[in-house]
């Protein structure tokens, strides 16, 4: 079965550079979530989209932006990268969690290293 | 404050033994509780989702329990295998107004199964 696809899987950038991560949700899923997971940390919610509109915002820095496109894929844009941005970035998709039991499927993550 | 706390932080057991992981939460209002398995550097994979009315749910060698009164959950792993070595994350769904749910992650329990 198709899963959540994230690209690139690994990315190395230098401070003050920009980076773009992409997420392709499971077909027919209408909701996308972005999480940031630092070393030894639990995933921190960044932002989510439902039907191409931002539905919730977490601890996403102002330097980051994201959007969901008409084909439901999402991109996380990160500018003025800092060392502390080095982390594993997960994308997850689901049918909207209105019914309280919507399953959340995670991608394999994109590992960003900022030098 | 809505929080999810897991214990122990890490655990080492021998192959074939059983173990139990704990999750306590203060999330309210509560929608559901999920247990995820996360292999190192990989995306979390769902093991179980439990709603308010469910006390026990099994998925193969994994059995989750939920006591909504005391706000406690446990994940019991039977006859552990080397492949069970991973982080186990408890995630509680916080029901917000408008029918939307926000996921609150625990810090995880890192399980190592040794031969």
XYZ file of C-alpha atoms in Angstrom:
230
model
C 0.000 0.000 0.000
C 1.148 3.537 -0.716
C 2.662 5.358 2.247
C 3.599 8.912 3.017
C 6.557 9.900 0.877
C 9.046 12.488 2.030
C 11.929 13.974 0.128
C 14.753 14.406 0.392
C 15.564 11.800 3.022
C 18.771 13.567 3.942
C 19.790 17.170 3.501
C 22.899 19.059 4.547
C 22.881 22.832 4.596
C 24.984 25.590 6.041
C 23.844 28.286 8.424
C 21.736 31.020 6.883
C 20.887 28.870 3.858
C 17.373 27.807 2.911
C 15.892 24.339 2.624
C 12.677 22.879 1.268
C 11.204 19.586 2.367
C 8.442 17.863 0.452
C 5.701 15.547 1.589
C 3.356 13.448 -0.522
C 0.462 12.134 1.603
C -1.316 8.848 1.186
C -3.789 9.073 -1.716
C -7.177 10.476 -0.640
C -5.839 11.798 2.650
C -6.847 15.408 3.080
C -4.789 16.420 6.101
C -1.035 16.847 6.382
C 0.985 17.456 9.543
C 4.598 18.498 9.965
C 6.619 17.540 13.033
C 10.174 18.315 14.080
C 12.076 15.775 16.177
C 15.411 16.771 17.655
C 17.918 14.142 18.862
C 16.421 12.225 21.780
C 13.308 14.396 21.740
C 9.671 13.655 21.126
C 8.150 14.999 17.930
C 7.096 18.643 18.153
C 4.118 19.733 16.116
C 4.889 22.489 13.631
C 1.878 23.023 11.398
C -0.982 21.214 9.716
C -3.130 21.661 6.634
C -6.624 20.496 5.810
C -7.865 20.759 2.259
C -4.983 23.082 1.342
C -5.742 25.516 4.154
C -3.682 25.869 7.311
C -5.689 24.169 10.047
C -3.421 24.443 13.069
C -0.117 25.990 13.991
C 2.303 24.773 16.595
C 5.852 25.759 17.455
C 6.846 26.684 13.926
C 9.461 29.463 13.783
C 8.693 32.568 11.742
C 11.619 31.595 9.503
C 9.635 28.551 8.404
C 6.631 28.487 6.119
C 4.585 25.720 4.625
C 1.774 25.170 2.208
C -0.349 22.426 0.767
C -0.866 22.312 -2.960
C -3.826 21.335 -5.130
C -2.532 17.759 -5.402
C -2.388 17.668 -1.569
C 1.365 17.445 -1.383
C 2.947 19.822 1.086
C 6.229 21.681 1.282
C 8.022 23.003 4.337
C 10.287 25.939 3.546
C 12.983 26.854 6.023
C 15.048 30.009 5.672
C 17.990 31.520 7.560
C 18.821 28.074 8.862
C 20.331 27.796 12.319
C 22.309 24.981 13.905
C 19.343 24.236 16.137
C 17.210 23.440 13.095
C 19.130 20.192 12.652
C 16.509 17.540 13.241
C 14.366 14.855 11.732
C 11.316 16.380 10.082
C 8.312 14.134 9.811
C 5.269 14.536 7.685
C 2.107 12.649 8.543
C -1.201 12.381 6.744
C -4.703 11.330 7.637
C -8.317 11.799 6.822
C -9.390 14.685 8.999
C -9.484 13.677 12.649
C -13.072 14.811 13.108
C -14.262 11.338 14.059
C -11.577 11.110 16.770
C -10.165 7.874 15.454
C -8.526 9.026 12.254
C -5.361 7.034 11.783
C -2.216 9.069 11.380
C 0.433 7.734 9.036
C 3.976 9.032 9.237
C 6.565 9.281 6.513
C 10.110 8.096 7.038
C 11.283 11.610 7.742
C 13.768 14.028 6.253
C 16.969 14.447 8.222
C 18.248 18.000 8.042
C 21.773 18.738 9.167
C 22.827 22.366 9.446
C 26.584 22.946 9.555
C -1.425 21.818 31.291
C -1.983 19.019 28.807
C 0.914 16.610 29.188
C 1.837 13.027 28.439
C 4.443 11.334 30.600
C 5.983 7.972 29.886
C 7.975 5.620 32.036
C 10.473 4.195 32.156
C 12.614 6.444 30.004
C 14.589 3.432 28.822
C 14.435 -0.289 29.370
C 16.655 -3.264 28.607
C 15.229 -6.769 28.569
C 16.331 -10.166 27.348
C 14.823 -11.713 24.253
C 11.723 -13.731 25.065
C 10.857 -11.771 28.195
C 7.768 -9.649 28.683
C 7.709 -5.966 29.551
C 5.223 -3.217 30.306
C 5.528 0.431 29.390
C 3.526 3.122 31.153
C 1.844 6.295 29.959
C 0.144 8.842 32.208
C -1.623 11.848 30.788
C -3.352 14.994 31.953
C -4.944 15.824 28.608
C -8.504 17.022 28.817
C -10.813 16.729 27.068
C -9.521 13.427 25.833
C -10.362 11.848 22.489
C -8.140 8.829 22.112
C -4.749 7.420 23.013
C -2.287 5.906 20.585
C 0.843 3.881 20.935
C 3.467 4.208 18.220
C 6.635 2.251 17.604
C 9.514 4.262 16.224
C 12.652 2.577 14.966
C 15.754 4.747 15.103
C 15.697 7.308 12.315
C 12.374 6.054 10.981
C 8.852 7.389 11.112
C 6.514 6.299 13.942
C 4.234 3.388 13.122
C 0.891 2.992 14.843
C 0.402 -0.008 17.115
C -3.005 0.743 18.643
C -5.603 3.469 18.969
C -7.866 3.387 22.009
C -10.953 5.472 22.564
C -12.532 6.439 25.869
C -14.694 3.328 26.084
C -11.972 0.793 25.336
C -10.062 -0.843 28.185
C -7.886 -3.330 26.353
C -6.736 -3.711 22.783
C -4.308 -6.184 21.301
C -2.188 -6.168 18.170
C -0.237 -9.388 17.978
C 2.219 -9.493 20.854
C 1.315 -5.933 21.855
C -1.533 -5.349 24.319
C -2.545 -1.857 25.353
C -4.728 -1.006 28.307
C -6.471 2.227 29.113
C -7.960 3.480 32.372
C -9.684 6.724 31.480
C -10.576 7.382 35.117
C -6.990 7.415 36.326
C -5.716 8.635 32.947
C -3.232 5.842 32.622
C -2.320 3.512 29.798
C 0.113 0.667 29.483
C 1.640 -1.213 26.599
C 2.528 -4.816 27.325
C 4.898 -6.639 25.023
C 4.847 -10.402 25.214
C 7.702 -12.738 24.291
C 9.916 -9.896 23.152
C 11.973 -10.167 19.978
C 15.126 -8.378 18.918
C 13.059 -6.445 16.404
C 11.046 -4.926 19.244
C 14.039 -2.708 20.022
C 12.704 0.761 19.338
C 11.170 3.804 20.969
C 7.553 3.451 21.987
C 5.668 6.703 21.978
C 2.351 7.368 23.677
C 0.275 9.997 21.926
C -2.916 11.459 23.355
C -5.466 13.210 21.207
C -6.690 16.438 22.759
C -10.155 17.366 21.567
C -10.424 21.012 20.632
C -13.474 23.079 19.800
C -14.834 22.629 16.311
C -14.229 18.887 16.352
C -10.533 19.155 15.632
C -8.018 17.061 17.564
C -4.495 17.985 18.559
C -1.950 15.277 19.211
C 0.239 15.518 22.296
C 3.315 13.306 22.243
C 5.039 11.645 25.158
C 8.831 11.567 25.219
C 8.839 7.846 24.541
C 10.360 4.797 26.169
C 13.461 3.445 24.510
C 13.368 -0.349 24.616
C 16.411 -2.477 23.915
C 15.958 -6.229 23.569
C 19.175 -8.168 24.016
C 19.798 -11.760 22.917
